[in-house]
Coordinates of C-alpha atoms in Angstrom, one line a residue:
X83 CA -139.2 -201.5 -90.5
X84 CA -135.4 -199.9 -91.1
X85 CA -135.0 -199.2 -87.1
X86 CA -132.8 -196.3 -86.3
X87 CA -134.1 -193.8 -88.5
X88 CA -135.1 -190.9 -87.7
X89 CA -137.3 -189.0 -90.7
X90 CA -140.3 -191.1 -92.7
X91 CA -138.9 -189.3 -96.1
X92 CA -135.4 -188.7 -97.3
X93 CA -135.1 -187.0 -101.0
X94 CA -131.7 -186.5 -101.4
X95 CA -130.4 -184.9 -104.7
X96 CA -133.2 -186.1 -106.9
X97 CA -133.3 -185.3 -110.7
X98 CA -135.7 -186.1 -113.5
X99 CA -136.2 -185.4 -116.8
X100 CA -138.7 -185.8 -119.6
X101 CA -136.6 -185.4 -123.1
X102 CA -135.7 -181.7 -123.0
X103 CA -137.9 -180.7 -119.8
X104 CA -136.5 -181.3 -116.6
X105 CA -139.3 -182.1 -114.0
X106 CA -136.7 -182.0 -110.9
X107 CA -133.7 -180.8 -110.6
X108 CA -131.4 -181.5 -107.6
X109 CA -134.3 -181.8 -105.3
X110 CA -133.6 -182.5 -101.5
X111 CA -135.5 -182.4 -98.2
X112 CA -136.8 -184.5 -95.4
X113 CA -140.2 -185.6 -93.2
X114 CA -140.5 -186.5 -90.1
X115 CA -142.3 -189.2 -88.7
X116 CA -145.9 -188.7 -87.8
X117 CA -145.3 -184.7 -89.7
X118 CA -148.1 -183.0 -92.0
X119 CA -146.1 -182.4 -94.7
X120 CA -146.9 -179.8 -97.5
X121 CA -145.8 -179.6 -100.7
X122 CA -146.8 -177.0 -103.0
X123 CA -146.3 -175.2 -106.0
X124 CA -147.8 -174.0 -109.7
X125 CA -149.0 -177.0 -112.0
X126 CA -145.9 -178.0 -114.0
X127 CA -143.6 -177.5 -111.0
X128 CA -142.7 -181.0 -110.9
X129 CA -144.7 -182.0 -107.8
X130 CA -146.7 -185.5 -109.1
X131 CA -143.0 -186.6 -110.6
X132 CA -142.0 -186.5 -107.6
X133 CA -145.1 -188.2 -105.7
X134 CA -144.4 -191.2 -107.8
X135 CA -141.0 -191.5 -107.5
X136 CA -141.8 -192.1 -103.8
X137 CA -144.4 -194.0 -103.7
X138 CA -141.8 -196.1 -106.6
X139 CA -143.9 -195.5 -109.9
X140 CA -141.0 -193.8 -111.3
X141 CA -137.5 -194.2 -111.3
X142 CA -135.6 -190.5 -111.2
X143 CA -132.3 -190.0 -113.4
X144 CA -129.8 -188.9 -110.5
X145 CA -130.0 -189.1 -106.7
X146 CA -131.5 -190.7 -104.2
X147 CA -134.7 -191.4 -101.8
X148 CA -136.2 -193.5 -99.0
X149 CA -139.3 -194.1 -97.2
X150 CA -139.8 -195.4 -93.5
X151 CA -135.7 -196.3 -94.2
X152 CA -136.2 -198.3 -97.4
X153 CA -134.8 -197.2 -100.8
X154 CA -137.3 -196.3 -103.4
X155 CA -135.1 -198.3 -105.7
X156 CA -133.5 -201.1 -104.3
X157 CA -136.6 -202.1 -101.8
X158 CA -139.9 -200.9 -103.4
X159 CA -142.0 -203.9 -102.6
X160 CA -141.4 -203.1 -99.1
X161 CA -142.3 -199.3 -99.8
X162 CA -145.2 -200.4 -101.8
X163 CA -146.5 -201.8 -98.2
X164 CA -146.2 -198.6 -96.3
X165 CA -147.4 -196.1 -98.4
X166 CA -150.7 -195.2 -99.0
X167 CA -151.1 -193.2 -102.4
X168 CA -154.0 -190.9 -103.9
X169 CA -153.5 -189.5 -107.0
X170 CA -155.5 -186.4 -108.4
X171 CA -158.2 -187.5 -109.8
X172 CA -158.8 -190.2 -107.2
X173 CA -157.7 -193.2 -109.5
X174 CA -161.3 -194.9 -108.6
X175 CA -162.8 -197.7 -111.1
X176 CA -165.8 -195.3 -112.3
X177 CA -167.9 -199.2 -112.9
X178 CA -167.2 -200.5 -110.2
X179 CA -169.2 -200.5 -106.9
X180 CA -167.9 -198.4 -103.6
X181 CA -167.4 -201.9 -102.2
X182 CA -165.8 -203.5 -105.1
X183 CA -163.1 -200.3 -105.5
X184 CA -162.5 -201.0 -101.7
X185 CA -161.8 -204.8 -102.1
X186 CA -159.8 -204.5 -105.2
X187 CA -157.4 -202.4 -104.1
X188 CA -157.2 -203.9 -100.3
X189 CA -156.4 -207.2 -102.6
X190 CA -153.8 -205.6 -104.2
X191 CA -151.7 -205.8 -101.0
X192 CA -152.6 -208.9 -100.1
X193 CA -155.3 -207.8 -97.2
X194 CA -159.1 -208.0 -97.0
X195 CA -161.5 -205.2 -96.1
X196 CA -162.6 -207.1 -93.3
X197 CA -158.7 -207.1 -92.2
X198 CA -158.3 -203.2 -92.5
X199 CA -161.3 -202.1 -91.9
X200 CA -160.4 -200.6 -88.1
X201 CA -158.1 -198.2 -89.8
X202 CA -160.8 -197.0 -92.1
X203 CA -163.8 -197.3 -90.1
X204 CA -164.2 -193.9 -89.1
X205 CA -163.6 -192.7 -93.0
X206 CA -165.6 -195.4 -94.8
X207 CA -168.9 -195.2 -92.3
X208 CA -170.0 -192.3 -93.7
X209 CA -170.1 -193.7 -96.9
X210 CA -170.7 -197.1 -96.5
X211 CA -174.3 -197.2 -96.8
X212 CA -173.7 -196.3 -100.5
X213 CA -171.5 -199.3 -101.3
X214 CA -173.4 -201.0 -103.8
X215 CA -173.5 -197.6 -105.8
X216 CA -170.8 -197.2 -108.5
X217 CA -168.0 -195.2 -108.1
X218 CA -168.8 -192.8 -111.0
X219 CA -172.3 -192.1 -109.5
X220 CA -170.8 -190.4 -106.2
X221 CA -170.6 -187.1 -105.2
X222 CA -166.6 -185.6 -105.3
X223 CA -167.2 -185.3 -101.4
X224 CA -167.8 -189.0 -101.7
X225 CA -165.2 -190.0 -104.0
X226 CA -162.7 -188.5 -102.2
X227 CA -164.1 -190.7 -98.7
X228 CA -163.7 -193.7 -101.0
X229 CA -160.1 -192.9 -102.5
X230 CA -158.8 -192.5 -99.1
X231 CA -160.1 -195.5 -97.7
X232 CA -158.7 -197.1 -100.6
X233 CA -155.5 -195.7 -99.8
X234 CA -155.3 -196.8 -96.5
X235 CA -157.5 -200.2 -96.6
X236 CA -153.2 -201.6 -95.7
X237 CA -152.8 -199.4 -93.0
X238 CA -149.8 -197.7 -94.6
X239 CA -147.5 -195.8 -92.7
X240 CA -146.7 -192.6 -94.9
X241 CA -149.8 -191.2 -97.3
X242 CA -148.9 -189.1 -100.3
X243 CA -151.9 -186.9 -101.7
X244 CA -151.3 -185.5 -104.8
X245 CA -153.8 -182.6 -104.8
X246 CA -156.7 -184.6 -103.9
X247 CA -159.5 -181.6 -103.0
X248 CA -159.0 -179.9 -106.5
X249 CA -162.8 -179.8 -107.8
X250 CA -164.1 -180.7 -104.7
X251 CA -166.8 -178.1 -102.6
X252 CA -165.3 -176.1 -99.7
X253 CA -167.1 -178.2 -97.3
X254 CA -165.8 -181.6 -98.3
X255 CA -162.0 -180.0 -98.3
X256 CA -162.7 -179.1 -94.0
X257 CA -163.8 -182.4 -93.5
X258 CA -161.1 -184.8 -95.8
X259 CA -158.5 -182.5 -93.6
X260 CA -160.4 -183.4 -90.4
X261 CA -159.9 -187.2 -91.2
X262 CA -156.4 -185.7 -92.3
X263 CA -155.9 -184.7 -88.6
X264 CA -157.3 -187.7 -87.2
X265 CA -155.2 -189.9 -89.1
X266 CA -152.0 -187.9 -88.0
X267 CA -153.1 -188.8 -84.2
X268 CA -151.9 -192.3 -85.3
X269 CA -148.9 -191.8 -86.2
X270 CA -149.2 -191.2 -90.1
X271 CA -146.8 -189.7 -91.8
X272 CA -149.0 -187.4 -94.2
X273 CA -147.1 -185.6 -97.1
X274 CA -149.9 -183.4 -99.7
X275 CA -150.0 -181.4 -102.5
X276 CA -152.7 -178.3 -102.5
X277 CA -153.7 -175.3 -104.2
X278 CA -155.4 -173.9 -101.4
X279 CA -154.0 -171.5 -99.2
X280 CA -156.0 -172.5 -96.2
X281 CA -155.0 -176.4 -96.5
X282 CA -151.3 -175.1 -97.1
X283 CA -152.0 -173.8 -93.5
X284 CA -153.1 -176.5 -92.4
X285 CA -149.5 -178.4 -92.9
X286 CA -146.4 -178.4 -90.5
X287 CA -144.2 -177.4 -92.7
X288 CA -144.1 -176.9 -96.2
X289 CA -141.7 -177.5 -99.7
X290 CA -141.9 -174.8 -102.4
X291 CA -141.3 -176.5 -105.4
X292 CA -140.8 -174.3 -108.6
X293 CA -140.1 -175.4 -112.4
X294 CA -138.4 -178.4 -111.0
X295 CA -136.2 -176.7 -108.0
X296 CA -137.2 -176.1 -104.2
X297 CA -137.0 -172.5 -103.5
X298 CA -137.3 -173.0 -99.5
X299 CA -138.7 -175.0 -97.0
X300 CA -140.2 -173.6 -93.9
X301 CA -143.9 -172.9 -92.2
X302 CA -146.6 -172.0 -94.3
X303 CA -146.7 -168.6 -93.3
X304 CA -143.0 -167.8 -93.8
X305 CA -143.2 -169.7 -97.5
X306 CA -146.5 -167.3 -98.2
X307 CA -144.8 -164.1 -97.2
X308 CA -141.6 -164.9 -98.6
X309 CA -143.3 -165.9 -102.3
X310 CA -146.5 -163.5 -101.7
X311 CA -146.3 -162.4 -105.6
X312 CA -147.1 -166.3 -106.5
X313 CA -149.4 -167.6 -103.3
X314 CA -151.4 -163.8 -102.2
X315 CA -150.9 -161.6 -105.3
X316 CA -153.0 -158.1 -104.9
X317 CA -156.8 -158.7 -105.2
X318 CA -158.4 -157.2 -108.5
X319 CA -160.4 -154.0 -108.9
X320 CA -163.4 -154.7 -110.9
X321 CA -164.7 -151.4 -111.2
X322 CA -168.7 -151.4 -112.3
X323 CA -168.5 -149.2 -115.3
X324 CA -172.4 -150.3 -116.0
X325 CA -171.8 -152.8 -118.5
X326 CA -174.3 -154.7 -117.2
X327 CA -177.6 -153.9 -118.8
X328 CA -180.9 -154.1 -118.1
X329 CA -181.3 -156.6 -120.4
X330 CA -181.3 -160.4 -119.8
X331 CA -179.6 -163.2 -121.5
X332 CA -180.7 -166.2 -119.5
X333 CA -183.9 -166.6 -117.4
X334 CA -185.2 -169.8 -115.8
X335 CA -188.5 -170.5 -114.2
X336 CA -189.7 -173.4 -112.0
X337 CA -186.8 -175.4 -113.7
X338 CA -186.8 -178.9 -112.5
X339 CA -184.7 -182.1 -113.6
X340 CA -185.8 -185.3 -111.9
X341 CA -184.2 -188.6 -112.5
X342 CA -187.0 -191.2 -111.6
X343 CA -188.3 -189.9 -108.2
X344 CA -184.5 -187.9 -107.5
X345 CA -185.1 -184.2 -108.5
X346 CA -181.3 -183.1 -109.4
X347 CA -182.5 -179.9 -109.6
X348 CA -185.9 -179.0 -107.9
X349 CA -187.8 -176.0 -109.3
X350 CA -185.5 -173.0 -109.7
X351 CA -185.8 -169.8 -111.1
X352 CA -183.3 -166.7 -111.6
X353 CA -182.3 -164.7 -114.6
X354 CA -178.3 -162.8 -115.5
X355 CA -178.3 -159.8 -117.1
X356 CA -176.2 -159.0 -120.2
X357 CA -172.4 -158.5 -119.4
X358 CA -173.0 -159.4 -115.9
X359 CA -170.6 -162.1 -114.1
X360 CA -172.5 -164.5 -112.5
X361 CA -171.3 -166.9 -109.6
X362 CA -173.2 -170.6 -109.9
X363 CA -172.1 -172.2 -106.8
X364 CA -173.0 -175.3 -104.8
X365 CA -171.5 -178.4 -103.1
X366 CA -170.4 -181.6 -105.6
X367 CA -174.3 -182.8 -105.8
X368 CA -176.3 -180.0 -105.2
X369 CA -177.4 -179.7 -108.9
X370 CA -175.5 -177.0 -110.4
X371 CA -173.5 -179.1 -113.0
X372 CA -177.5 -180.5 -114.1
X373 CA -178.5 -177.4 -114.1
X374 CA -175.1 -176.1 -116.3
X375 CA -176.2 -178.8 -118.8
X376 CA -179.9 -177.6 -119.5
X377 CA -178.5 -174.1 -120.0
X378 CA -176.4 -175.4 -122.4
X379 CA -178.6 -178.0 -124.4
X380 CA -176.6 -180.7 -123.5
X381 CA -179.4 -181.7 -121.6
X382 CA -183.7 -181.7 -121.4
X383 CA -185.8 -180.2 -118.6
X384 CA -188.1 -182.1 -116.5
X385 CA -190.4 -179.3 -116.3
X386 CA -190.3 -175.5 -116.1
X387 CA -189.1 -173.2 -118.9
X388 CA -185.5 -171.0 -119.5
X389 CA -184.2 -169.1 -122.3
X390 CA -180.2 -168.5 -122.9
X391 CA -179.1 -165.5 -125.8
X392 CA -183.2 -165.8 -126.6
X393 CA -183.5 -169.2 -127.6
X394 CA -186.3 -171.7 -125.6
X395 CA -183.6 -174.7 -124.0
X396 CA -186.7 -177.0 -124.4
X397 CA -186.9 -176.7 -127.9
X398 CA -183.7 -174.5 -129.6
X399 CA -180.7 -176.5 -127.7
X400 CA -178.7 -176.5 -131.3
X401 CA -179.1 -172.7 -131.5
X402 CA -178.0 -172.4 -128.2
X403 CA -175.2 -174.4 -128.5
X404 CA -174.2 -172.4 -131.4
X405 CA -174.8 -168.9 -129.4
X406 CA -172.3 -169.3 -126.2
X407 CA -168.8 -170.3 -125.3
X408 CA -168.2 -173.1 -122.9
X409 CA -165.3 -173.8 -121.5
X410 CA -164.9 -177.0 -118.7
X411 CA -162.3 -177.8 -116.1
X412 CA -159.7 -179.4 -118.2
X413 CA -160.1 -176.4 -120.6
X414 CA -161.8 -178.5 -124.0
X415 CA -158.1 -177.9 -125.4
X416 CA -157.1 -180.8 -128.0
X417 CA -153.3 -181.3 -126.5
X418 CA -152.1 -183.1 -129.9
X419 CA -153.1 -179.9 -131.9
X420 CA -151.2 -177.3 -132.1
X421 CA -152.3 -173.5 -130.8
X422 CA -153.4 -172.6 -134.1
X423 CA -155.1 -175.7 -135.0
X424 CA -157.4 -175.0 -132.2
X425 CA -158.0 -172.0 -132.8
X426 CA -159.3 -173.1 -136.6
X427 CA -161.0 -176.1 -135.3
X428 CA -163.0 -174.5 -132.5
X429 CA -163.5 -171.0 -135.0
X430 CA -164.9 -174.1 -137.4
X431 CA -167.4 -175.6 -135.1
X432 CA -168.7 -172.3 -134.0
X433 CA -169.7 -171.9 -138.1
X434 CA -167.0 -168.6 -138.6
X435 CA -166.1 -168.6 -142.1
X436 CA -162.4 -168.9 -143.2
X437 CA -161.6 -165.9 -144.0
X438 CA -163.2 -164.3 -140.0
X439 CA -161.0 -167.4 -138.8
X440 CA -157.8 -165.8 -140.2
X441 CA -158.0 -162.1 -139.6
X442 CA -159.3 -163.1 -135.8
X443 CA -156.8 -165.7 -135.4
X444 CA -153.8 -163.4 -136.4
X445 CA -155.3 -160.6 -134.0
X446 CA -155.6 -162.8 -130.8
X447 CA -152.2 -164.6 -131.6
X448 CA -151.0 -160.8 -130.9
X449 CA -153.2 -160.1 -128.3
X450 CA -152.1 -163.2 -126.2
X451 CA -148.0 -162.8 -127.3
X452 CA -148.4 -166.3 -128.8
X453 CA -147.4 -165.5 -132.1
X454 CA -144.1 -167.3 -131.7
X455 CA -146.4 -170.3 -130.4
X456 CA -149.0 -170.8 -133.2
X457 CA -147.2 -174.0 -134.3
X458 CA -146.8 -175.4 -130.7
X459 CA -148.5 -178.4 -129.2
X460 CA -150.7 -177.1 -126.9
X461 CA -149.3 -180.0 -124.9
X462 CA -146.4 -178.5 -124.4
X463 CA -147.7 -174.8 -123.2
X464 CA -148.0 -174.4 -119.6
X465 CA -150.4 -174.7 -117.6
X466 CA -151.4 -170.5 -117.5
X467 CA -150.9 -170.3 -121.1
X468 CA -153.6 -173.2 -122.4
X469 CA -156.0 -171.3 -119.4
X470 CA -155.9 -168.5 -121.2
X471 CA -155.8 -169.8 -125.0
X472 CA -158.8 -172.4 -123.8
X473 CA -161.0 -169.3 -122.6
X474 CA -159.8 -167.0 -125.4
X475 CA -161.0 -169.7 -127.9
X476 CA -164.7 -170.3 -126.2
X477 CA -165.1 -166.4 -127.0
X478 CA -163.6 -166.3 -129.9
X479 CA -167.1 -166.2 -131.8
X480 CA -167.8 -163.4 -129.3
X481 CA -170.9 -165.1 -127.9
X482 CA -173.8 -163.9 -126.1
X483 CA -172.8 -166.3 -123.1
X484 CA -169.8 -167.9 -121.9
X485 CA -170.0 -170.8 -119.4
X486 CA -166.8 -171.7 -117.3
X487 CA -167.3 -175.0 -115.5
X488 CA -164.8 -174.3 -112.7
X489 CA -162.1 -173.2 -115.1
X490 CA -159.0 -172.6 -112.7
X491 CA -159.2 -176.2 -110.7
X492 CA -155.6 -176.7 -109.3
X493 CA -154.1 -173.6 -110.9
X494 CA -152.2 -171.3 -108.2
X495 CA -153.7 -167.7 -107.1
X496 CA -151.1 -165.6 -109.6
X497 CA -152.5 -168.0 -112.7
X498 CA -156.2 -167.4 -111.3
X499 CA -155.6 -163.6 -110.9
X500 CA -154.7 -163.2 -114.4
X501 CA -157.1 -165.8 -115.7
X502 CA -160.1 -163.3 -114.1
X503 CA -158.4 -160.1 -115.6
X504 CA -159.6 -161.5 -118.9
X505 CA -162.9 -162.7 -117.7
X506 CA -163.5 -158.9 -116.3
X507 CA -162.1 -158.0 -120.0
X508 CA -164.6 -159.9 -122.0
X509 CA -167.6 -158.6 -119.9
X510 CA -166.7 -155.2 -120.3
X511 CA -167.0 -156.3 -124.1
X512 CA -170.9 -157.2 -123.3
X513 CA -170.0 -161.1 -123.1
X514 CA -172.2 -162.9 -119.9
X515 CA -170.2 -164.5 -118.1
X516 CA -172.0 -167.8 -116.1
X517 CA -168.9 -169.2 -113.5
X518 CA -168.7 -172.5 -111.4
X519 CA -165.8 -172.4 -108.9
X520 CA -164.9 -174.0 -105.5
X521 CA -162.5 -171.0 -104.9
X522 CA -164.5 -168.7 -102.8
X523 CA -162.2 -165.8 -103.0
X524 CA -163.2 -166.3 -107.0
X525 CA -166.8 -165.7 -105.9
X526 CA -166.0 -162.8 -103.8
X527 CA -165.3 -161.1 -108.1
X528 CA -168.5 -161.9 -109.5
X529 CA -171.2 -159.4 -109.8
X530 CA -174.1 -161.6 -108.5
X531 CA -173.8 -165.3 -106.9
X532 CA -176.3 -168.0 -106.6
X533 CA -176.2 -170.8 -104.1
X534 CA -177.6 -174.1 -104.4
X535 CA -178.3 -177.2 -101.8
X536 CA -180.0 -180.2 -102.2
X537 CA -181.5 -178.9 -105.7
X538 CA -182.7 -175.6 -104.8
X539 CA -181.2 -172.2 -105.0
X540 CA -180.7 -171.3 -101.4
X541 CA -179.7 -168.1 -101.6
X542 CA -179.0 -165.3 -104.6
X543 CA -177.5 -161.4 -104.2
X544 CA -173.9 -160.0 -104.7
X545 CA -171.6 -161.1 -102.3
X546 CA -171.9 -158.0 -100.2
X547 CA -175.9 -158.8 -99.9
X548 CA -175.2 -162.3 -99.0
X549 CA -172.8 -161.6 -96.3
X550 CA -175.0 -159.1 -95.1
X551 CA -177.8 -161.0 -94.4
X552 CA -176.5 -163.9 -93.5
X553 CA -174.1 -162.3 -90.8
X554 CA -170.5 -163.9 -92.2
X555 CA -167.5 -162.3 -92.6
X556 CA -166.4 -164.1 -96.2
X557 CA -167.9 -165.9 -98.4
X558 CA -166.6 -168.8 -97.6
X559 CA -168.4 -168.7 -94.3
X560 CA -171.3 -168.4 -96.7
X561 CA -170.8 -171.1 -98.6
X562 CA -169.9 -173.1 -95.3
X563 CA -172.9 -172.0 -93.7
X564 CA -175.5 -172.9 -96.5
X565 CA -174.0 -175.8 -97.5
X566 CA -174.1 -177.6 -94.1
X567 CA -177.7 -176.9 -94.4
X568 CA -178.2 -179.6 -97.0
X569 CA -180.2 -182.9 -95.8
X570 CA -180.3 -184.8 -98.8
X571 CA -177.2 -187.5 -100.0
X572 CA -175.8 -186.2 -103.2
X573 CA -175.5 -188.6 -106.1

């Protein structure tokens, strides 16, 4: 260790660029030893550019940084010793066993699990009875247990997290930032991306990092007042002009998935009416994605019966599939097309004929202002702009039903805002629309919300009902409240 110094991080005029896009410009600040540090910002603002050019996966064009005293450049295999690092998307081997993940990377810095394992026994306990179960097979509560044990199987002395709740339940973000605050009682110098207002909270201090450029530094609460149009923008008024009929476009009854003598999803029934917004929400492993894929036809029933836009999703699963709009978490967007080339492609699939394809694709180039952007990658749109083209084009058939597999992961509250002024737009238009999301503030819009744990839907109503009966203030008490509920270990 550098003695002497007195910060764990110093960025000190850091630049990067990609070709013509510049990731970082000029970009300064510093941690303090044993600090919670938070850096945040909309997707694109240059924060995982700057994660790896600390942790010395990247080299930046200009400027300079250091870690525990050590220069990123000049003495990276001494970094590479003190910093534990967890990427989004948890950078797990999906084949490989939650033992073998854990030995492979403590290899990688020349330890043994049996060497480390006193700084990760309080983490890795809870999962450990699971450790000859692949990594792929685990619940994102679970993954996320795993990655950070991975991460600190060295006992590092700084841990960067690069967003690592996005797509995980609100249950399982409370307790990765109770092992956060554990691991800051020894000292650990903890610097982490979020989109989540109450983890931003949760930090010291935080960075506001903006197309490349810090815009201030200061407590969370100062940084979300200052910048309130970005991080709290005004709630939406969905007003119920009865669009929502009478009618309904999906019912399920006694629906039951079981995979050998593990019932994923354990004898459920609810219907959604037409033009309705409907709130499917659960921890990672309660059943809801299961359930998502029988709706869909992507997947067979146990047992029990359903019907989506009137077709039977026992026996009519390529009607159905032709009848509705899905859209996942990664938006289903091919990123070496260009805007218009998804928009044919997708119009294609759905069976539109060319001349439909044309007339429609001109109209919702206008509609969306893209017309300037037809011939653009959609690799090179940001991150709002392919949310919106990704949902525009899984309606663009104008289907009966549209499924959104937590569509806004990891996108800031002004890009979610506007992304749920077009789902409010399309169900005034009739369109069903059947939501996942881990955002409960999301849940507080939709018209009805279900519930599941451990397979079952624990509890169904409009969020009003819910936190009515169940005596909570918000629904993420709700969702906090059921969910602890569950007895069962999720796969």
């Amino acid at each position: 260790m550098n003695e002497g110094f007195m910060n764990a991080i110093e960025v000190n005029g850091i630049s990067k660029s990609y070709g013509r896009v510049k990731a970082l410009t000029d970009v300064s600040f510093s941690v303090k030893k044993g600090e919670v540090f938070g850096l945040i910002g909309p997707d694109g603002a240059g924060k995982t550019t700057l994660f790896r050019i600390l942790a010395t996966l990247l080299l930046a064009d200009k400027g300079t940084a250091t870690v525990d005293g050590y220069d990123v450049v000049e003495q990276m295999k001494l970094i590479r010793h003190r910093v534990g690092y967890m990427p989004g998307r948890f950078s797990l081997y999906q084949d490989l066993t939650v033992r073998e993940n854990l030995e492979f990377f403590a290899t990688l810095f020349n330890t043994s699990v049996d060497e480390g394992y006193d700084s990760i026994k309080a983490i890795y306990s809870q999962i450990e009875p699971f450790e000859n179960r692949k990594a792929g097979a685990l619940s994102g509560g679970m993954k996320q247990k795993l990655a950070l044990s991975c991460a600190l199987i060295h006992r590092p002395s700084v841990l960067l997290l690069d967003e690592p709740t996005t797509g995980v339940d609100p249950v399982s973000r409370k307790e990765l930032w109770e092992m956060l605050s554990m691991l800051k009682e020894r000292a650990i110098t903890i610097v982490a991306s979020t989109p989540y207002l109450d983890e931003v909270r949760r930090c010291e201090r935080v960075a506001f990092l903006d197309k490349g450029i810090i815009r201030g530094i200061d407590s969370p609460e100062t940084i979300l007042n200052t910048y309130a149009d970005i991080f709290n923008p005004p709630g939406i008024d969905h007003g119920k002009d009865g669009t929502a009929t009478t009618e309904n476009v999906i019912e399920v009854s006694h629906l039951v998935k079981a995979f050998g003598s593990f019932r994923a999803v354990d004898d459920i029934s609810f219907s959604v009416k037409r033009g309705e917004i409907f709130g499917f929400l659960g921890a990672n492993g309660a059943g809801k994605t299961t359930a998502m894929h029988m709706l869909t036809g992507l997947n067979q029933p146990t047992s029990g019966t359903g019907t989506v836009a009137g077709f039977d999703i026992r026996t009519e699963h390529e009607q159905i599939k032709r009848n509705i709009g899905y859209m996942s978490q990664r938006f289903s967007l091919y990123e070496d097309l260009t805007v218009a080339e998804n928009i044919r492609l997708f119009a294609g699939i759905y069976g539109m004929n060319r001349a439909e394809i044309k007339k429609k694709s001109e109209a919702l180039l206008r509609k969306l202002k893209f017309e300037d952007h037809a011939n653009d990658l959609v690799k090179s749109l940001p991150l709002g702009w392919k949310q919106k083209l990704a949902f525009s084009v899984s309606i663009f058939h104008e289907p009966g039903v549209v499924f959104l597999d937590e569509p806004t992961g990891g996108v800031d509250p002004a890009t979610r805002r506007q992304f749920w002024e077009l789902i409010y737009e399309a169900a005034s238009r009739g369109i069903t629309v059947f939501v996942t999301t881990h955002y409960m503030d999301e849940a507080e819009y939709c018209d009805r919300i279900s519930i599941m744990v451990d397979g079952k839907i624990s509890a169904i109503g409009t969020p009003d009902e819910l936190k009515r009966q169940l005596n909570q203030p918000d629904m993420d008490h709700v969702f906090t409240y059921l969910a602890r509920q569950a007895t069962r270990n999720s796969n």
